Coordinates of C-alpha atoms and ligand atoms in Angstrom, one line a residue:
X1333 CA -14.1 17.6 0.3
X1334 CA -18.0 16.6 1.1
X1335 CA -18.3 13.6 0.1
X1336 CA -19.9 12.6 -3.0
X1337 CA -23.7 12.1 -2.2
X1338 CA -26.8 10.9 -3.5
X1339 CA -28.7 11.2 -6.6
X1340 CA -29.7 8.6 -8.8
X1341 CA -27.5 7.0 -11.2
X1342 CA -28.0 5.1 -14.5
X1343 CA -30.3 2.2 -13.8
X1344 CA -28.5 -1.0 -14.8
X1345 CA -30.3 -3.6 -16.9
X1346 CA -27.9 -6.8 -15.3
X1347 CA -27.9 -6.4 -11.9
X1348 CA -28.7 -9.5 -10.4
X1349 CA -30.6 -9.6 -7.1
X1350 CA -28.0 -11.3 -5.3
X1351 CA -27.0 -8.8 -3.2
X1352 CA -30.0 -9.2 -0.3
X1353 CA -31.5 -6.4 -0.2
X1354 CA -34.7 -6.0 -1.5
X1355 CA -35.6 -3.4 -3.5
X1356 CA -39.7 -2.3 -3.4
X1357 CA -38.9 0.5 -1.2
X1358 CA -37.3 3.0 -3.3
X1359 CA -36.8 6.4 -3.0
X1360 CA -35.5 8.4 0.1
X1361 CA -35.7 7.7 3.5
X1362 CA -37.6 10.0 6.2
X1363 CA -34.8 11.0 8.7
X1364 CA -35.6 10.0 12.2
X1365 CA -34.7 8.2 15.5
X1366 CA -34.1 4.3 15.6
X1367 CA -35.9 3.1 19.1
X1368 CA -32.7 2.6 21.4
X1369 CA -32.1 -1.0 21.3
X1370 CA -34.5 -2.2 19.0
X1371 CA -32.6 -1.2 16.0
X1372 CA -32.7 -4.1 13.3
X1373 CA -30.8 -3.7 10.2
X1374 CA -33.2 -3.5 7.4
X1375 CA -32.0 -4.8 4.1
X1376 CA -33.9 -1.5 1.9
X1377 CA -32.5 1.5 1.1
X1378 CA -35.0 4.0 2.9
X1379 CA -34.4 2.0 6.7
X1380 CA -30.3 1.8 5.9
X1381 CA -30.9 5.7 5.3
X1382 CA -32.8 6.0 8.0
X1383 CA -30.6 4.3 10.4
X1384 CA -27.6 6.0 8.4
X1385 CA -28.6 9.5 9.8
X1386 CA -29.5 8.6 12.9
X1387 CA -26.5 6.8 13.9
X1388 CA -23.5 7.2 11.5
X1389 CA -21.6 10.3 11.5
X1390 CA -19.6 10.4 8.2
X1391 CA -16.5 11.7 6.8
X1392 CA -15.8 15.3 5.9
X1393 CA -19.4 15.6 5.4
X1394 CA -22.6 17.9 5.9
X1395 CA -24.2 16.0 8.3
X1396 CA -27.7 18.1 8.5
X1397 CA -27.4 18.2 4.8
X1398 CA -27.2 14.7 4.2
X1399 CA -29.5 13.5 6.9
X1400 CA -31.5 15.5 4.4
X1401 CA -30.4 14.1 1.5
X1402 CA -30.4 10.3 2.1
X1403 CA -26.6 8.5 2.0
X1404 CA -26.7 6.5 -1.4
X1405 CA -26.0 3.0 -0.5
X1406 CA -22.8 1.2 -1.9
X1407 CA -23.4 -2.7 -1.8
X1408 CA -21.4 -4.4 -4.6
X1409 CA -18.5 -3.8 -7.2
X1410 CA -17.0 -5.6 -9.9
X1411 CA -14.0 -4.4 -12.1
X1412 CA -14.4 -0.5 -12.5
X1413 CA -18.5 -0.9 -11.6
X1414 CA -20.0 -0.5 -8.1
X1415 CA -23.9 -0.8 -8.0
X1416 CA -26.1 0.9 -5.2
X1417 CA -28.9 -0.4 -3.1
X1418 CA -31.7 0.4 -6.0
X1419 CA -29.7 -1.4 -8.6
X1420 CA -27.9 1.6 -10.3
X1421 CA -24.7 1.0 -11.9
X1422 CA -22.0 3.6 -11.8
X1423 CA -18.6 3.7 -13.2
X1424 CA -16.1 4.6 -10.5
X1425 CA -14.0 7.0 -11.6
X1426 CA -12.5 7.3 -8.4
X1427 CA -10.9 3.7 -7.2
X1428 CA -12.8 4.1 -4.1
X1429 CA -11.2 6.6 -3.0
X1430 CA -7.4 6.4 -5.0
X1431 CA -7.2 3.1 -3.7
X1432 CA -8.9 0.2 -5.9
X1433 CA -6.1 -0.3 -8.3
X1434 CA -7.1 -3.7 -9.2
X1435 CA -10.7 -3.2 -9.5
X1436 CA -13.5 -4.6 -7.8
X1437 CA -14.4 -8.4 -7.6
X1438 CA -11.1 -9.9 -6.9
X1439 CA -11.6 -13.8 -5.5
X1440 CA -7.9 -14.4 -4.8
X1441 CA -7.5 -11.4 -2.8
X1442 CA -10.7 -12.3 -0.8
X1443 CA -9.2 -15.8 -0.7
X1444 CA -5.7 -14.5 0.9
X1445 CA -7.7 -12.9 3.4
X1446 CA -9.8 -15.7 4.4
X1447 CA -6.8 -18.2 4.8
X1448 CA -5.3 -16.1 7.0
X1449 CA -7.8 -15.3 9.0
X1450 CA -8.7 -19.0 9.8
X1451 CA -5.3 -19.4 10.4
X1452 CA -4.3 -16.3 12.7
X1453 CA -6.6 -13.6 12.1
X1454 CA -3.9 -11.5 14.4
X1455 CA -1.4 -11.3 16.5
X1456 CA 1.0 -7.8 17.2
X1457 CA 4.7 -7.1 15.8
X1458 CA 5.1 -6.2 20.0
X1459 CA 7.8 -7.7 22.4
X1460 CA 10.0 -9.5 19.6
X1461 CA 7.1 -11.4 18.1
X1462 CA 6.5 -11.4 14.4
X1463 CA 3.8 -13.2 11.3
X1464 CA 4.6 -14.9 8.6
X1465 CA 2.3 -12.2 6.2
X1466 CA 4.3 -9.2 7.7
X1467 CA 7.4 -10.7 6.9
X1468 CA 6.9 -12.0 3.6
X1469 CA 5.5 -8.1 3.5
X1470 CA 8.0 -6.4 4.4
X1471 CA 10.5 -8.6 1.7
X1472 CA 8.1 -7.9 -1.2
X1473 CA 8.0 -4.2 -0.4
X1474 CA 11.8 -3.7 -0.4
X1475 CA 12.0 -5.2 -3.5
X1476 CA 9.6 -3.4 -5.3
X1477 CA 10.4 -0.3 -4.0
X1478 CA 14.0 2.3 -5.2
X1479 CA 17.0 0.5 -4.4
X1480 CA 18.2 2.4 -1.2
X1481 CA 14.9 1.2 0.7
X1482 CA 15.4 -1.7 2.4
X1483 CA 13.0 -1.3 5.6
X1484 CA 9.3 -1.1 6.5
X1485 CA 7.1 0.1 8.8
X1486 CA 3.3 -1.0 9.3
X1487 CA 0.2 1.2 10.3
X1488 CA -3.3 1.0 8.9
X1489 CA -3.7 3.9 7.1
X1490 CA -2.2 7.0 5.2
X1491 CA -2.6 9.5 8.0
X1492 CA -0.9 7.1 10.3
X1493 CA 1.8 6.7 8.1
X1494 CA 2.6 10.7 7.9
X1495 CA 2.3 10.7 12.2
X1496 CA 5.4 7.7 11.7
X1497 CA 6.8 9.5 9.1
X1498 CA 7.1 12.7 11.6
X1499 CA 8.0 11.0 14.7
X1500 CA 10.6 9.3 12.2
X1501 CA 12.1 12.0 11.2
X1502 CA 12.3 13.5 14.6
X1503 CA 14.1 10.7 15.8
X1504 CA 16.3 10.2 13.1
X1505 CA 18.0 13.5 14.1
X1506 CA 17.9 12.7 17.6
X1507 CA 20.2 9.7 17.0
X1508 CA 22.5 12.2 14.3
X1509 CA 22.8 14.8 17.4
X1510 CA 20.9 17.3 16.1
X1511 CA 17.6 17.6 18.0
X1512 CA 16.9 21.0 17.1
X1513 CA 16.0 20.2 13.9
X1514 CA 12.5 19.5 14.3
X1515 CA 10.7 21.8 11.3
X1516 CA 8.9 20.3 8.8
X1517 CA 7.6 22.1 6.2
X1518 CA 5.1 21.0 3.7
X1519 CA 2.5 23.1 1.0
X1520 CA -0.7 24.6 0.7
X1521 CA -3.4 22.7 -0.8
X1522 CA -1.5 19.7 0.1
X1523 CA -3.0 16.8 1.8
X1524 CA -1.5 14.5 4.1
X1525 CA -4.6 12.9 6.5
X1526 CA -7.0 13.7 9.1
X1527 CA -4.8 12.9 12.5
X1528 CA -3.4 15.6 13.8
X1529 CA -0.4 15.6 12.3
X1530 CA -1.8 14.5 9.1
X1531 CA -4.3 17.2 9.0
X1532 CA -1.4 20.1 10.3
X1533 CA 1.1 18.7 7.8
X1534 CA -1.9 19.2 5.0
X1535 CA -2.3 22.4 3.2
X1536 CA -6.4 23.0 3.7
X1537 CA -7.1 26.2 5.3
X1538 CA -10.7 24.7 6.3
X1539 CA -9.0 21.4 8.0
X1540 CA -6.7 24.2 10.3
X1541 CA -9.8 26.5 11.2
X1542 CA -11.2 24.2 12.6
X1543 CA -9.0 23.9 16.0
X1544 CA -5.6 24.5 16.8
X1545 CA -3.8 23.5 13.6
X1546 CA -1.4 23.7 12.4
X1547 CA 0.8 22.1 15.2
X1548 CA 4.1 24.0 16.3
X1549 CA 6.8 23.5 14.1
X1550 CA 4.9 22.3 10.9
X1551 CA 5.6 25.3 8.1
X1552 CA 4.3 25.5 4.9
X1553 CA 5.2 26.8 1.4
X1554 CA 3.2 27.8 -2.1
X1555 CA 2.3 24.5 -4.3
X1556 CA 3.8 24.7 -7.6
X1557 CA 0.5 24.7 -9.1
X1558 CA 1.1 26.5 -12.7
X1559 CA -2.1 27.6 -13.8
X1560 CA -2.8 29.4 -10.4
X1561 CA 0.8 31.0 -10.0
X1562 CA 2.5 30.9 -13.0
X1563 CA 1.2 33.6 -15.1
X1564 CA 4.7 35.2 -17.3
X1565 CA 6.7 32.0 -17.0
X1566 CA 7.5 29.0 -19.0
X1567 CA 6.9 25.8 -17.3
X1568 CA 9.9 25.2 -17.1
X1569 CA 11.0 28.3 -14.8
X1570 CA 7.7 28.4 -13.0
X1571 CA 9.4 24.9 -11.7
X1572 CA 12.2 26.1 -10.3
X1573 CA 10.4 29.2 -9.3
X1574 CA 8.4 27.1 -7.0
X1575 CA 11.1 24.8 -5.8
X1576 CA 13.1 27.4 -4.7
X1577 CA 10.3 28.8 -2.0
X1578 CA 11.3 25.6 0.1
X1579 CA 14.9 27.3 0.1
X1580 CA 13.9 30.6 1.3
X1581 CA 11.9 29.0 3.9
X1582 CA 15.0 26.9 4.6
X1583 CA 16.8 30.0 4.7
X1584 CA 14.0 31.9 6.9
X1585 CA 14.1 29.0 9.7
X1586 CA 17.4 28.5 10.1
X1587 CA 18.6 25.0 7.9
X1588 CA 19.8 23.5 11.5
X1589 CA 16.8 23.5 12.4
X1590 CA 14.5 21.8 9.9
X1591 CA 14.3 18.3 9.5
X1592 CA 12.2 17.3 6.7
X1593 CA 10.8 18.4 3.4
X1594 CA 7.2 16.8 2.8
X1595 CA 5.4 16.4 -0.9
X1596 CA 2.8 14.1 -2.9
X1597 CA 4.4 13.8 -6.3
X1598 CA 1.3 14.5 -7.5
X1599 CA -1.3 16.2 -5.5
X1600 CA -4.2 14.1 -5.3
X1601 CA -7.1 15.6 -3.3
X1602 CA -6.1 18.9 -3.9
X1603 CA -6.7 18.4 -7.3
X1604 CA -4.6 16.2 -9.1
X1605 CA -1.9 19.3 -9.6
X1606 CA 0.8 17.5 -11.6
X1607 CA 4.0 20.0 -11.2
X1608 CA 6.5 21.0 -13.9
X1609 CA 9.2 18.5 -14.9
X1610 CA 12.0 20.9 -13.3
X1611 CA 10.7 20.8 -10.0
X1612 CA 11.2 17.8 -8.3
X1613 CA 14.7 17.9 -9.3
X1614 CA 15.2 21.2 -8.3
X1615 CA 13.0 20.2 -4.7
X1616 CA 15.8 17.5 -4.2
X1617 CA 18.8 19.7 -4.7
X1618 CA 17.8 21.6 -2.3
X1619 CA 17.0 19.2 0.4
X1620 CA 20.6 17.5 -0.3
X1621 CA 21.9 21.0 -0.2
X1622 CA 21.3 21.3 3.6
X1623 CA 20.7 17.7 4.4
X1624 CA 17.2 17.6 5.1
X1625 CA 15.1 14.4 4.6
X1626 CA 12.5 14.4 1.8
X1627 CA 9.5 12.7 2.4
X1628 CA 7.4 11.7 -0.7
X1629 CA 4.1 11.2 0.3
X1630 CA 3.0 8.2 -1.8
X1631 CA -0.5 7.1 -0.4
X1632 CA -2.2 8.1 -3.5
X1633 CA 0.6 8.0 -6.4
X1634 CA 2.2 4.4 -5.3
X1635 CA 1.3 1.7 -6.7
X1636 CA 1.0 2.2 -9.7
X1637 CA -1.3 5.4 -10.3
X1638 CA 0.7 7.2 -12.0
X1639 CA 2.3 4.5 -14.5
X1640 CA 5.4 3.5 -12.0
X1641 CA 5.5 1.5 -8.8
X1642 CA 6.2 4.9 -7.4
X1643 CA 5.6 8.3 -8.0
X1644 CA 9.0 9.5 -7.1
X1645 CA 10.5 7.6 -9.6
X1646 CA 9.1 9.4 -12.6
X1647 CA 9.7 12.6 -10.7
X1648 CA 13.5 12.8 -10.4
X1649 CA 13.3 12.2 -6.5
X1650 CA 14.9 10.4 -4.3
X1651 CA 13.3 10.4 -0.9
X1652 CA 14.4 9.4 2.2
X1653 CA 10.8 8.4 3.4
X1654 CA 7.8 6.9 1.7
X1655 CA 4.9 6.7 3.9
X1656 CA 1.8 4.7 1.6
X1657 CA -1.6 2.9 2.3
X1658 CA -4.6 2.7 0.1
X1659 CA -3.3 1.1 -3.2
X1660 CA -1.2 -1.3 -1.6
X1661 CA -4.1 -3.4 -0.9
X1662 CA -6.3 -2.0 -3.2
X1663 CA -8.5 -1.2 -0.3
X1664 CA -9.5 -4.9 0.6
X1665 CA -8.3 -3.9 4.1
X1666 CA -7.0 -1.2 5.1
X1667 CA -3.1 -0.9 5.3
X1668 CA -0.7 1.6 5.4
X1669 CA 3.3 1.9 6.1
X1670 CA 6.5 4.2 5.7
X1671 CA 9.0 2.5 3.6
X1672 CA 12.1 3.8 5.5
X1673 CA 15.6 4.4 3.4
X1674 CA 19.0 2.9 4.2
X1675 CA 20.1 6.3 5.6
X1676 CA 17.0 6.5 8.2
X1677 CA 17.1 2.9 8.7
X1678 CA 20.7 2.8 9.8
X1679 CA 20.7 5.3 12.2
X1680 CA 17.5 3.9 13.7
X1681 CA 18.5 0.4 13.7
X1682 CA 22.5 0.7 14.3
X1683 CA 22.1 3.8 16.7
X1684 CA 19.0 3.2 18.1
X1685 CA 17.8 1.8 20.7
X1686 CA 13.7 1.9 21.4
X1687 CA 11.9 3.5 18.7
X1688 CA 8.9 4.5 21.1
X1689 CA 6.5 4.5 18.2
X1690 CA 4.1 1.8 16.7
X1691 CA 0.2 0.3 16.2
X1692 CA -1.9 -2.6 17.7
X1693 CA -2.6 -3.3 14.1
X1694 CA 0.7 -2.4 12.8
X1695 CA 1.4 -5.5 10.9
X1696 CA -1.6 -6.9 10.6
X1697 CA -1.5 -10.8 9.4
X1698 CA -4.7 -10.7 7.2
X1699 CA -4.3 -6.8 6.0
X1700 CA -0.7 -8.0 4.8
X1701 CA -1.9 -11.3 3.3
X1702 CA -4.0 -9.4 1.2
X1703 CA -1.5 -7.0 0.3
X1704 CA 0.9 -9.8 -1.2
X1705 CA -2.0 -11.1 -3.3
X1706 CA -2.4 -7.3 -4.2
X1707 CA 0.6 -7.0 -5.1
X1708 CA 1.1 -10.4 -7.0
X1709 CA -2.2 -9.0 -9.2
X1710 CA -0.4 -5.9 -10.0
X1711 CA 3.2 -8.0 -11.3
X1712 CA 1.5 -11.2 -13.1
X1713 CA -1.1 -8.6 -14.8
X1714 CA 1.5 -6.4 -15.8
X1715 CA -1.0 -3.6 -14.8
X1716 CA 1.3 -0.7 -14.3
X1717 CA 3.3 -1.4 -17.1
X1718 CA -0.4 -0.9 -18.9
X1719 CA -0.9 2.3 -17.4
X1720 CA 2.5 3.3 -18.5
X1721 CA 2.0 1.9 -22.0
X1722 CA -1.4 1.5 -23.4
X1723 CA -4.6 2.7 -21.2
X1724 CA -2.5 5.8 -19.2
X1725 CA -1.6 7.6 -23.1
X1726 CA -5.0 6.5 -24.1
X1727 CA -6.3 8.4 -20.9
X1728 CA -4.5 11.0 -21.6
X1729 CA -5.6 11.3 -25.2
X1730 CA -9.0 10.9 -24.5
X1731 CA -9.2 12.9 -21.3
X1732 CA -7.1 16.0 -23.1
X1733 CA -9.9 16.0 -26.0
X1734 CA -12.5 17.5 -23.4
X1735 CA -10.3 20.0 -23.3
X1736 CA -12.2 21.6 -27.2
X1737 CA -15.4 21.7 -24.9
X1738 CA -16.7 25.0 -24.3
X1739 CA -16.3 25.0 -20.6
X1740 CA -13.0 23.1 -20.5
X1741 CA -10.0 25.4 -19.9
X1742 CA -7.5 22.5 -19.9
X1743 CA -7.4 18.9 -19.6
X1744 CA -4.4 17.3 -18.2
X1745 CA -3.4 13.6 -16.9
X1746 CA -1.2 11.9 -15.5
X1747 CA -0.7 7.8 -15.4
X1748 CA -4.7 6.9 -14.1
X1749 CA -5.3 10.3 -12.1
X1750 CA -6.6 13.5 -14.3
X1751 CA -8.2 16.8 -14.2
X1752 CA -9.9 19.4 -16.3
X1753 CA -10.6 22.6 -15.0
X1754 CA -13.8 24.5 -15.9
X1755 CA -13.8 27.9 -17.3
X1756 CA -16.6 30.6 -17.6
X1757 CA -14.2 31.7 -20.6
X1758 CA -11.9 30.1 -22.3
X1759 CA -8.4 31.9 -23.3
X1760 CA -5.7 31.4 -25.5
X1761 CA -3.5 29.8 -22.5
X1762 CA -4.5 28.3 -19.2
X1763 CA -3.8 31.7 -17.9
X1764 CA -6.0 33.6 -20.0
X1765 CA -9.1 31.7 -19.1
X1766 CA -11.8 33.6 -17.2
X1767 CA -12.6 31.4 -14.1
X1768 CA -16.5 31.3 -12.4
X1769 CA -17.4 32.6 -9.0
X1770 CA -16.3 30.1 -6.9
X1771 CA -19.4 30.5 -4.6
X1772 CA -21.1 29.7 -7.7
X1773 CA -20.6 26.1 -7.2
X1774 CA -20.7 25.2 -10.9
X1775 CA -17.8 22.2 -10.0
X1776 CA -20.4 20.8 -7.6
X1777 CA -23.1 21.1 -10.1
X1778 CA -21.5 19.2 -12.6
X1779 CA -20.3 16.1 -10.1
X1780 CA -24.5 16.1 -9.5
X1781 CA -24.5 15.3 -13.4
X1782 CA -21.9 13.5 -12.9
X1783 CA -23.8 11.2 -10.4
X1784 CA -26.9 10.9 -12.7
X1785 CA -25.5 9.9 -15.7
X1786 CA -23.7 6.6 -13.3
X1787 CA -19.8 8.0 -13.4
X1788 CA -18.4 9.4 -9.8
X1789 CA -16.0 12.1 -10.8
X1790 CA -14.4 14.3 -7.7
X1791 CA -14.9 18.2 -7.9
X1792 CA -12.4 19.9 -6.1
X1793 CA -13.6 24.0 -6.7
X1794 CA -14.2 23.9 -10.3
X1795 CA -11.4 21.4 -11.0
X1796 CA -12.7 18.0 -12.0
X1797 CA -10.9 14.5 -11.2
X1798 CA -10.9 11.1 -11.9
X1799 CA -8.4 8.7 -10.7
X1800 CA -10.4 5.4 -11.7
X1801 CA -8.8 1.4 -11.3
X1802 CA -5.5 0.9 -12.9
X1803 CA -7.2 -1.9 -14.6
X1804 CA -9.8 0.0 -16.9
X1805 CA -9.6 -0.8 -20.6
X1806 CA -9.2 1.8 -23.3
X1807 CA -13.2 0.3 -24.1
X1808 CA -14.0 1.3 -20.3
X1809 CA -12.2 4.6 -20.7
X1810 CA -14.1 5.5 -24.2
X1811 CA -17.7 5.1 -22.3
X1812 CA -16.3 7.0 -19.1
X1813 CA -15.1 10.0 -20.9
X1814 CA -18.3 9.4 -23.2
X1815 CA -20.4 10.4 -20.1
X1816 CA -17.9 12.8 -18.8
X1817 CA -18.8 14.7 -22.4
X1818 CA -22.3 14.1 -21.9
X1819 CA -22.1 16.0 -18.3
X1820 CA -20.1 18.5 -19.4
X1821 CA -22.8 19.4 -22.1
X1822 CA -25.3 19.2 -19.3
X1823 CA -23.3 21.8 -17.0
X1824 CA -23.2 23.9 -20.0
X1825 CA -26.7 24.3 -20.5
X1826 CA -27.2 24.6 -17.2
X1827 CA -24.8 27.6 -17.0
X1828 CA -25.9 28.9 -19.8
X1829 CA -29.4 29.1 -18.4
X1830 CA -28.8 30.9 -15.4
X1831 CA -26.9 33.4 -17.3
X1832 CA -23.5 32.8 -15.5
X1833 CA -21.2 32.6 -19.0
X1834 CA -21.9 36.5 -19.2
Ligands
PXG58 N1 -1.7 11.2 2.2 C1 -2.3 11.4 1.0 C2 -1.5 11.9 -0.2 C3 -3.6 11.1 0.9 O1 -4.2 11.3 -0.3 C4 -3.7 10.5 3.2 C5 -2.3 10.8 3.2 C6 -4.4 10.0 4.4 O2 -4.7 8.6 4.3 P1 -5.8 8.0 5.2 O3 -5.7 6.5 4.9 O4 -5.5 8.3 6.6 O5 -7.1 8.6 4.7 C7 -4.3 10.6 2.0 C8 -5.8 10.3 1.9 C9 -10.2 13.1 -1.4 C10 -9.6 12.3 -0.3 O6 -11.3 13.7 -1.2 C11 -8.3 11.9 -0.3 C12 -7.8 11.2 0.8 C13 -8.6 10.9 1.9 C14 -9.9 11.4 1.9 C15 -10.4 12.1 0.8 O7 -9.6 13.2 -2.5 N2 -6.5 10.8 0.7

């Protein structure tokens, strides 16, 4: 999960100059040390890289390696297209980062923002105090969300809403008088944030080596990921196959002692790993079967990305807990939350007492004023039903044609998130195709295409994703998996070249 960084794009024709910067220094910068205190913000791209290594430490990123590199600098969007600093246009095939649903360029959100701002930029949800954003929120979201959610809770972001989530279902069976259940078990190659909690709940061996993670009490079973573990079975069993490791770990812990089952609908950053139709289902079964809460982790599938307000939905779930973030603003600001069902809300409200637990920004009057106009996008524009109906089939027609290229095991999607999988052979099923070397790296060599030719696609190992704004057209889509081809051909020769098809 580097992030995606820095080689030239498609120079665009129409980009206007109206950005600031100035552009007769191209090229990269020379990494080195700003003078303490004299540090001016230049408007080029070498001085922003310059002062980009020296001061910023980044994301999940190879800091020596992209002090190296240079950081490619993001400075406007519109619709699907962001443009860098040296006037490159690129088509974002990745909403950001899952999160800008309604594109780029949006003046009423902007607006929404500015009003409130000027007319209380903030003020907490603390000591029985409340906003008129928050409120107005909190209404919106219940009504958009399944029926049995009436109830909210506010953070600023997705790994904030999984600690809530936690401490929520902790709680929850505290006030039920069962304290010992206080397991939670989640999947490999799952991801659920960067907090601690978010990062022990997540599935990614290289987040946990690097300190004490997981957490106590935080378990975690196989992801029903079919082309990796479901070689001899149907889809269909592989489902239940999979669904029915969260009983035997039931079973191993002790059921009166776990509290909460945790899944995306879809895994996103681990590769956009849609499961088998039986296993949701069967995932919910089992969780009423000894009365544990299900969380569905909807920061990436809510809102829309996969062709329903909310992931669950399509899958045959029905959670107790939905923590979100990222789409519900689109990213203008950054938001998160829990929606919190009747049965949780109930014992916390009815029962309760204190919940010890909550944000400065939790809340937030200008985050949730440009979550409404978010949100009023998404209804008057009728974008998910789109994604359902016309642009998320036409995706997946498009997308699944890549799947006749020579390197393309399979090619699957899902609503606006997909993946193909690259193959040094390709087989008669997805199980029968010969996989590279990982340590060959030939995912991350085809994102570098990727990069060149102006489309940001994610490579997760050799699996490549796109998850790009609910609001593409099916014209928008043709030229994105246009260039997809293109770099896929690239990658090929490439490949081919250094002699690693065999
Ligand atoms: N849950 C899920 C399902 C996510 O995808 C989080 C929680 C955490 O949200 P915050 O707002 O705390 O980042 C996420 C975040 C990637 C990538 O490389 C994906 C995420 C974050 C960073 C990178 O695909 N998703």
């Amino acid at each position: 999960m580097a992030i995606d960084s820095m080689v030239a794009g498609v120079r665009a024709p129409d980009l206007e100059a109206d950005d600031g910067l100035t552009r007769d220094t191209p090229g990269r910068a020379t990494p080195g040390r700003a003078t303490p205190g004299r540090a001016k913000l230049g408007t080029d791209t070498a001085e922003l890289q310059r002062l980009d290594a020296a001061h910023y430490l980044h994301p999940f990123t190879d800091h020596g390696a992209l002090r190296d590199q240079g950081a490619r600098v993001m400075v406007r969007g519109d619709g699907i297209y962001l443009w860098d600093s040296e006037g490159h246009r690129i088509i974002d095939g990745m909403s950001g980062l899952w999160c800008v649903n309604v594109g780029y360029g949006r003046a009423s959100i902007v607006d929404a923002a500015a009003r409130q701002m000027t007319a209380l930029p903030f003020y907490n949800s603390f000591f029985n105090t409340t906003n008129v954003p928050a409120v107005r929120l909190a209404a919106r979201l219940a009504a958009l969300a399944p029926e049995h959610f009436r109830h909210v809770f506010f953070t600023s972001s997705g790994s904030e809403a999984n600690d809530t989530a936690v401490r929520m279902a902790w709680r929850y069976w505290q006030l039920m008088g069962q304290p010992q259940r206080q397991a939670i078990i989640s999947r490999r190659n799952a991801y659920h944030g960067s907090t601690i909690a978010g990062a022990s709940l997540g599935g990614m061996a290289g987040m946990h080596a690097q300190g004490a993670l997981p957490i106590p009490g935080i378990h975690h079973i196989e992801q029903p990921h079919f082309v990796e573990l479901g070689r001899g079975m149907s889809e269909a069993e592989f489902g239940l196959k999979a669904a029915r490791w969260l009983e035997e770990k039931i079973l191993e812990l002790g059921p009166e002692h776990v509290a909460a089952f945790i899944g995306e609908p879809v895994q996103g950053a681990g590769g956009v790993i849609i499961p088998p139709r039986t296993y949701w289902p069967e995932i919910q079964r089992i969780c009423d079967r000894y009365g544990i809460l299900l969380i569905s982790d909807e920061v990436i599938c809510g809102f829309g990305r996969l062709g329903a307000w909310f992931g669950c939905e399509l899958m045959g779930m029905r959670p107790d807990l939905i923590p979100f973030a990222k789409g519900v603003t689109s990213g203008y600001v950054p938001l998160g939350g829990v929606l919190v069902s009747d049965r949780v809300a109930d014992a916390l409200v009815e029962k309760g007492g204190d919940f010890n637990h909550g944000f400065t920004y939790s809340g937030h009057p200008v985050a949730c004023a440009a979550a409404l106009e978010n949100l009023r996008i998404l209804v008057e524009e009728g974008v998910i039903d789109k994604v359902a109906q016309e642009t998320g089939p036409y995706l997946k027609a498009a997308f699944g044609a890549l799947a006749s290229h020579p390197l393309v095991g399979h090619a699957e999607s899902l609503g606006m998130a997909a993946g193909l999988n690259l193959v040094r052979r390709k087989g008669a099923t997805v199980h029968d195709c010969e996989p590279f070397a990982r340590e060959l790296g030939v995912g991350m060599l085809c994102r570098g295409h990727m990069f060149d030719n102006g489309v940001i696609m994610r490579a997760v190992g050799d699996r490549m994703i796109v998850a790009p704004p609910l609001v593409i057209t099916c014209a928008e889509i043709d030229e994105m998996v246009g260039r997809i081809r293109a770099c896929l051909d690239l990658t090929l020769s490439d490949v081919q070249r250094r002699g690693w098809l065999g």
